[in-house]
mmCIF file with all atom_site columns, C-alpha atoms in Angstrom:
data_model
loop_
_atom_site.group_PDB
_atom_site.id
_atom_site.type_symbol
_atom_site.label_atom_id
_atom_site.label_alt_id
_atom_site.label_comp_id
_atom_site.label_asym_id
_atom_site.label_entity_id
_atom_site.label_seq_id
_atom_site.pdbx_PDB_ins_code
_atom_site.Cartn_x
_atom_site.Cartn_y
_atom_site.Cartn_z
_atom_site.occupancy
_atom_site.B_iso_or_equiv
_atom_site.pdbx_formal_charge
_atom_site.auth_seq_id
_atom_site.auth_comp_id
_atom_site.auth_asym_id
_atom_site.auth_atom_id
_atom_site.pdbx_PDB_model_num
ATOM 1   C CA . MET A 1 1   ? 6.627   21.259 24.490  1.00 0.00 ? 1   MET A CA 1
ATOM 2   C CA . THR A 1 2   ? 8.248   18.730 26.447  1.00 0.00 ? 2   THR A CA 1
ATOM 3   C CA . ASN A 1 3   ? 10.827  21.141 27.714  1.00 0.00 ? 3   ASN A CA 1
ATOM 4   C CA . ALA A 1 4   ? 7.668   23.653 28.885  1.00 0.00 ? 4   ALA A CA 1
ATOM 5   C CA . ALA A 1 5   ? 6.384   20.696 30.631  1.00 0.00 ? 5   ALA A CA 1
ATOM 6   C CA . LYS A 1 6   ? 9.146   20.019 32.669  1.00 0.00 ? 6   LYS A CA 1
ATOM 7   C CA . GLU A 1 7   ? 10.223  23.586 33.171  1.00 0.00 ? 7   GLU A CA 1
ATOM 8   C CA . ALA A 1 8   ? 6.172   23.979 34.672  1.00 0.00 ? 8   ALA A CA 1
ATOM 9   C CA . LYS A 1 9   ? 7.214   20.948 36.883  1.00 0.00 ? 9   LYS A CA 1
ATOM 10  C CA . ILE A 1 10  ? 10.258  22.805 38.199  1.00 0.00 ? 10  ILE A CA 1
ATOM 11  C CA . ILE A 1 11  ? 8.506   26.156 39.496  1.00 0.00 ? 11  ILE A CA 1
ATOM 12  C CA . GLY A 1 12  ? 5.904   24.132 41.055  1.00 0.00 ? 12  GLY A CA 1
ATOM 13  C CA . LEU A 1 13  ? 2.963   23.696 38.911  1.00 0.00 ? 13  LEU A CA 1
ATOM 14  C CA . PRO A 1 14  ? 1.085   20.314 39.542  1.00 0.00 ? 14  PRO A CA 1
ATOM 15  C CA . LEU A 1 15  ? 1.567   18.607 36.123  1.00 0.00 ? 15  LEU A CA 1
ATOM 16  C CA . ASP A 1 16  ? 1.468   14.873 37.221  1.00 0.00 ? 16  ASP A CA 1
ATOM 17  C CA . GLY A 1 17  ? 2.559   12.964 34.373  1.00 0.00 ? 17  GLY A CA 1
ATOM 18  C CA . LEU A 1 18  ? 2.276   15.699 31.654  1.00 0.00 ? 18  LEU A CA 1
ATOM 19  C CA . ALA A 1 19  ? 5.941   15.192 30.084  1.00 0.00 ? 19  ALA A CA 1
ATOM 20  C CA . VAL A 1 20  ? 5.278   11.704 29.982  1.00 0.00 ? 20  VAL A CA 1
ATOM 21  C CA . LYS A 1 21  ? 2.145   12.315 28.099  1.00 0.00 ? 21  LYS A CA 1
ATOM 22  C CA . ILE A 1 22  ? 3.749   14.889 25.966  1.00 0.00 ? 22  ILE A CA 1
ATOM 23  C CA . ASP A 1 23  ? 6.488   12.551 24.877  1.00 0.00 ? 23  ASP A CA 1
ATOM 24  C CA . SER A 1 24  ? 3.915   9.946  23.990  1.00 0.00 ? 24  SER A CA 1
ATOM 25  C CA . THR A 1 25  ? 1.996   11.720 21.978  1.00 0.00 ? 25  THR A CA 1
ATOM 26  C CA . ILE A 1 26  ? 4.877   13.166 20.140  1.00 0.00 ? 26  ILE A CA 1
ATOM 27  C CA . THR A 1 27  ? 6.512   9.856  19.711  1.00 0.00 ? 27  THR A CA 1
ATOM 28  C CA . LEU A 1 28  ? 3.106   8.797  18.474  1.00 0.00 ? 28  LEU A CA 1
ATOM 29  C CA . ILE A 1 29  ? 2.708   11.698 15.919  1.00 0.00 ? 29  ILE A CA 1
ATOM 30  C CA . LYS A 1 30  ? 6.045   10.963 14.616  1.00 0.00 ? 30  LYS A CA 1
ATOM 31  C CA . THR A 1 31  ? 5.394   7.088  14.273  1.00 0.00 ? 31  THR A CA 1
ATOM 32  C CA . ILE A 1 32  ? 2.372   7.833  12.104  1.00 0.00 ? 32  ILE A CA 1
ATOM 33  C CA . GLU A 1 33  ? 3.853   10.308 10.175  1.00 0.00 ? 33  GLU A CA 1
ATOM 34  C CA . SER A 1 34  ? 6.769   8.184  9.256   1.00 0.00 ? 34  SER A CA 1
ATOM 35  C CA . GLU A 1 35  ? 3.863   5.545  8.148   1.00 0.00 ? 35  GLU A CA 1
ATOM 36  C CA . ILE A 1 36  ? 2.266   8.083  6.048   1.00 0.00 ? 36  ILE A CA 1
ATOM 37  C CA . ASN A 1 37  ? 5.544   8.837  3.984   1.00 0.00 ? 37  ASN A CA 1
ATOM 38  C CA . THR A 1 38  ? 6.468   5.351  3.839   1.00 0.00 ? 38  THR A CA 1
ATOM 39  C CA . ILE A 1 39  ? 2.917   4.758  2.146   1.00 0.00 ? 39  ILE A CA 1
ATOM 40  C CA . LEU A 1 40  ? 3.323   7.819  0.050   1.00 0.00 ? 40  LEU A CA 1
ATOM 41  C CA . GLU A 1 41  ? 6.510   6.399  -0.967  1.00 0.00 ? 41  GLU A CA 1
ATOM 42  C CA . GLN A 1 42  ? 4.977   3.335  -1.980  1.00 0.00 ? 42  GLN A CA 1
ATOM 43  C CA . ILE A 1 43  ? 2.290   4.730  -4.002  1.00 0.00 ? 43  ILE A CA 1
ATOM 44  C CA . ASN A 1 44  ? 4.704   7.068  -6.052  1.00 0.00 ? 44  ASN A CA 1
ATOM 45  C CA . THR A 1 45  ? 6.951   4.193  -6.781  1.00 0.00 ? 45  THR A CA 1
ATOM 46  C CA . PHE A 1 46  ? 4.060   2.272  -8.084  1.00 0.00 ? 46  PHE A CA 1
ATOM 47  C CA . ILE A 1 47  ? 2.814   5.368  -10.362 1.00 0.00 ? 47  ILE A CA 1
ATOM 48  C CA . ASN A 1 48  ? 6.192   5.898  -11.483 1.00 0.00 ? 48  ASN A CA 1
ATOM 49  C CA . SER A 1 49  ? 6.717   2.057  -12.645 1.00 0.00 ? 49  SER A CA 1
ATOM 50  C CA . GLU A 1 50  ? 6.620   1.021  -15.997 1.00 0.00 ? 50  GLU A CA 1
ATOM 51  C CA . THR A 1 51  ? 3.442   -0.932 -15.467 1.00 0.00 ? 51  THR A CA 1
ATOM 52  C CA . PHE A 1 52  ? 1.431   2.004  -14.342 1.00 0.00 ? 52  PHE A CA 1
ATOM 53  C CA . PRO A 1 53  ? -0.708  3.494  -17.345 1.00 0.00 ? 53  PRO A CA 1
ATOM 54  C CA . ASN A 1 54  ? 1.046   6.581  -18.755 1.00 0.00 ? 54  ASN A CA 1
ATOM 55  C CA . SER A 1 55  ? -2.480  7.956  -19.461 1.00 0.00 ? 55  SER A CA 1
ATOM 56  C CA . ILE A 1 56  ? -3.263  8.000  -15.724 1.00 0.00 ? 56  ILE A CA 1
ATOM 57  C CA . ARG A 1 57  ? 0.212   9.201  -14.569 1.00 0.00 ? 57  ARG A CA 1
ATOM 58  C CA . ASP A 1 58  ? -0.021  11.956 -17.279 1.00 0.00 ? 58  ASP A CA 1
ATOM 59  C CA . ASN A 1 59  ? -3.644  13.030 -15.846 1.00 0.00 ? 59  ASN A CA 1
ATOM 60  C CA . ILE A 1 60  ? -2.049  12.781 -12.168 1.00 0.00 ? 60  ILE A CA 1
ATOM 61  C CA . ASN A 1 61  ? 0.808   15.060 -13.111 1.00 0.00 ? 61  ASN A CA 1
ATOM 62  C CA . LEU A 1 62  ? -1.333  17.694 -14.650 1.00 0.00 ? 62  LEU A CA 1
ATOM 63  C CA . ILE A 1 63  ? -3.698  17.711 -11.675 1.00 0.00 ? 63  ILE A CA 1
ATOM 64  C CA . ASP A 1 64  ? -0.927  18.076 -9.441  1.00 0.00 ? 64  ASP A CA 1
ATOM 65  C CA . SER A 1 65  ? 0.321   21.291 -11.534 1.00 0.00 ? 65  SER A CA 1
ATOM 66  C CA . ILE A 1 66  ? -2.804  23.299 -10.408 1.00 0.00 ? 66  ILE A CA 1
ATOM 67  C CA . PRO A 1 67  ? -1.864  25.566 -7.764  1.00 0.00 ? 67  PRO A CA 1
ATOM 68  C CA . GLY A 1 68  ? -3.101  24.565 -4.185  1.00 0.00 ? 68  GLY A CA 1
ATOM 69  C CA . ILE A 1 69  ? -3.621  20.946 -5.318  1.00 0.00 ? 69  ILE A CA 1
ATOM 70  C CA . GLY A 1 70  ? -0.744  18.640 -3.957  1.00 0.00 ? 70  GLY A CA 1
ATOM 71  C CA . ARG A 1 71  ? 0.283   15.297 -5.299  1.00 0.00 ? 71  ARG A CA 1
ATOM 72  C CA . LEU A 1 72  ? -1.887  13.278 -3.055  1.00 0.00 ? 72  LEU A CA 1
ATOM 73  C CA . THR A 1 73  ? -4.796  15.320 -3.670  1.00 0.00 ? 73  THR A CA 1
ATOM 74  C CA . ALA A 1 74  ? -4.128  14.811 -7.268  1.00 0.00 ? 74  ALA A CA 1
ATOM 75  C CA . ILE A 1 75  ? -3.959  11.066 -7.037  1.00 0.00 ? 75  ILE A CA 1
ATOM 76  C CA . THR A 1 76  ? -6.930  10.840 -5.085  1.00 0.00 ? 76  THR A CA 1
ATOM 77  C CA . LEU A 1 77  ? -9.002  13.020 -7.626  1.00 0.00 ? 77  LEU A CA 1
ATOM 78  C CA . ILE A 1 78  ? -7.865  10.297 -10.673 1.00 0.00 ? 78  ILE A CA 1
ATOM 79  C CA . ALA A 1 79  ? -8.623  7.592  -8.400  1.00 0.00 ? 79  ALA A CA 1
ATOM 80  C CA . GLU A 1 80  ? -12.144 8.906  -7.868  1.00 0.00 ? 80  GLU A CA 1
ATOM 81  C CA . ILE A 1 81  ? -12.873 10.180 -11.272 1.00 0.00 ? 81  ILE A CA 1
ATOM 82  C CA . GLY A 1 82  ? -11.910 6.836  -13.265 1.00 0.00 ? 82  GLY A CA 1
ATOM 83  C CA . ASP A 1 83  ? -11.746 6.773  -16.777 1.00 0.00 ? 83  ASP A CA 1
ATOM 84  C CA . ILE A 1 84  ? -11.555 10.757 -17.483 1.00 0.00 ? 84  ILE A CA 1
ATOM 85  C CA . ASP A 1 85  ? -13.243 9.840  -21.302 1.00 0.00 ? 85  ASP A CA 1
ATOM 86  C CA . GLY A 1 86  ? -16.430 8.739  -19.547 1.00 0.00 ? 86  GLY A CA 1
ATOM 87  C CA . PHE A 1 87  ? -17.126 12.443 -19.163 1.00 0.00 ? 87  PHE A CA 1
ATOM 88  C CA . LEU A 1 88  ? -18.417 14.020 -22.760 1.00 0.00 ? 88  LEU A CA 1
ATOM 89  C CA . LYS A 1 89  ? -18.187 17.643 -21.465 1.00 0.00 ? 89  LYS A CA 1
ATOM 90  C CA . PRO A 1 90  ? -16.157 19.482 -18.743 1.00 0.00 ? 90  PRO A CA 1
ATOM 91  C CA . LYS A 1 91  ? -19.662 20.253 -17.109 1.00 0.00 ? 91  LYS A CA 1
ATOM 92  C CA . HIS A 1 92  ? -20.408 16.552 -16.623 1.00 0.00 ? 92  HIS A CA 1
ATOM 93  C CA . LEU A 1 93  ? -16.912 16.378 -14.589 1.00 0.00 ? 93  LEU A CA 1
ATOM 94  C CA . VAL A 1 94  ? -18.049 19.471 -12.392 1.00 0.00 ? 94  VAL A CA 1
ATOM 95  C CA . ALA A 1 95  ? -21.271 17.690 -12.118 1.00 0.00 ? 95  ALA A CA 1
ATOM 96  C CA . PHE A 1 96  ? -19.614 14.612 -10.880 1.00 0.00 ? 96  PHE A CA 1
ATOM 97  C CA . PHE A 1 97  ? -18.133 16.596 -7.942  1.00 0.00 ? 97  PHE A CA 1
ATOM 98  C CA . GLY A 1 98  ? -21.614 18.214 -7.000  1.00 0.00 ? 98  GLY A CA 1
ATOM 99  C CA . ILE A 1 99  ? -20.542 21.781 -8.243  1.00 0.00 ? 99  ILE A CA 1
ATOM 100 C CA . ASP A 1 100 ? -23.303 23.812 -9.407  1.00 0.00 ? 100 ASP A CA 1
ATOM 101 C CA . SER A 1 101 ? -21.937 26.004 -12.160 1.00 0.00 ? 101 SER A CA 1
ATOM 102 C CA . SER A 1 102 ? -25.048 27.495 -13.247 1.00 0.00 ? 102 SER A CA 1
ATOM 103 C CA . VAL A 1 103 ? -25.399 31.342 -12.729 1.00 0.00 ? 103 VAL A CA 1
ATOM 104 C CA . ASN A 1 104 ? -28.976 32.441 -12.218 1.00 0.00 ? 104 ASN A CA 1
ATOM 105 C CA . GLU A 1 105 ? -29.107 36.020 -14.217 1.00 0.00 ? 105 GLU A CA 1
ATOM 106 C CA . SER A 1 106 ? -31.641 37.565 -16.259 1.00 0.00 ? 106 SER A CA 1
ATOM 107 C CA . GLY A 1 107 ? -31.563 40.912 -17.827 1.00 0.00 ? 107 GLY A CA 1
ATOM 108 C CA . ASN A 1 108 ? -30.538 42.923 -14.776 1.00 0.00 ? 108 ASN A CA 1
ATOM 109 C CA . PHE A 1 109 ? -31.327 40.337 -12.352 1.00 0.00 ? 109 PHE A CA 1
ATOM 110 C CA . LYS A 1 110 ? -28.456 38.387 -10.695 1.00 0.00 ? 110 LYS A CA 1
ATOM 111 C CA . GLY A 1 111 ? -29.419 35.861 -8.522  1.00 0.00 ? 111 GLY A CA 1
ATOM 112 C CA . ASP A 1 112 ? -27.716 35.381 -4.998  1.00 0.00 ? 112 ASP A CA 1
ATOM 113 C CA . ASN A 1 113 ? -27.663 31.817 -4.155  1.00 0.00 ? 113 ASN A CA 1
ATOM 114 C CA . LYS A 1 114 ? -25.042 30.872 -6.552  1.00 0.00 ? 114 LYS A CA 1
ATOM 115 C CA . LYS A 1 115 ? -22.792 28.229 -5.249  1.00 0.00 ? 115 LYS A CA 1
ATOM 116 C CA . PHE A 1 116 ? -20.008 29.055 -7.794  1.00 0.00 ? 116 PHE A CA 1
ATOM 117 C CA . GLN A 1 117 ? -19.844 31.596 -10.654 1.00 0.00 ? 117 GLN A CA 1
ATOM 118 C CA . LYS A 1 118 ? -18.822 30.629 -14.268 1.00 0.00 ? 118 LYS A CA 1
ATOM 119 C CA . GLU A 1 119 ? -15.763 32.515 -13.843 1.00 0.00 ? 119 GLU A CA 1
ATOM 120 C CA . GLU A 1 120 ? -14.527 30.675 -11.119 1.00 0.00 ? 120 GLU A CA 1
ATOM 121 C CA . LEU A 1 121 ? -14.749 27.191 -12.724 1.00 0.00 ? 121 LEU A CA 1
ATOM 122 C CA . VAL A 1 122 ? -12.984 28.277 -15.734 1.00 0.00 ? 122 VAL A CA 1
ATOM 123 C CA . SER A 1 123 ? -10.131 26.365 -14.430 1.00 0.00 ? 123 SER A CA 1
ATOM 124 C CA . VAL A 1 124 ? -11.576 23.438 -13.728 1.00 0.00 ? 124 VAL A CA 1
ATOM 125 C CA . GLU A 1 125 ? -12.826 23.332 -16.908 1.00 0.00 ? 125 GLU A CA 1
ATOM 126 C CA . GLU A 1 126 ? -9.392  24.385 -18.618 1.00 0.00 ? 126 GLU A CA 1
ATOM 127 C CA . HIS A 1 127 ? -7.774  21.571 -16.692 1.00 0.00 ? 127 HIS A CA 1
ATOM 128 C CA . TYR A 1 128 ? -10.611 19.142 -18.052 1.00 0.00 ? 128 TYR A CA 1
ATOM 129 C CA . MET A 1 129 ? -9.754  20.127 -21.667 1.00 0.00 ? 129 MET A CA 1
ATOM 130 C CA . LEU A 1 130 ? -5.915  19.423 -21.197 1.00 0.00 ? 130 LEU A CA 1
ATOM 131 C CA . LEU A 1 131 ? -7.048  15.839 -19.994 1.00 0.00 ? 131 LEU A CA 1
ATOM 132 C CA . HIS A 1 132 ? -8.401  15.099 -23.552 1.00 0.00 ? 132 HIS A CA 1
#
């Protein structure tokens, strides 16, 4: 990006300070990424420590194993959920996240205003069962 700005300046495009702005922005992004990586390392060190509860670590690892969910998302979900044993049924956990798991069907009628179908929630419910 910086090279493109410098080349644009060479061919005569009026880019007053654009290369400097781009360099500054790239430096800022790299600094923020470095800080994020440091914080993530500290979080993972804490989670892997002997003082961290095994049950919570196991739940994080289980959620992390779901395709499409990364480590940070798994940690965040467990932090939000708290004690998984507080949910008596998988549906209670689904409701906690505000997902409507109901299917509006009667005879030949199939409702159109569904947020999710039951089939789409099987994975969430299966993973909930694994947590217990």
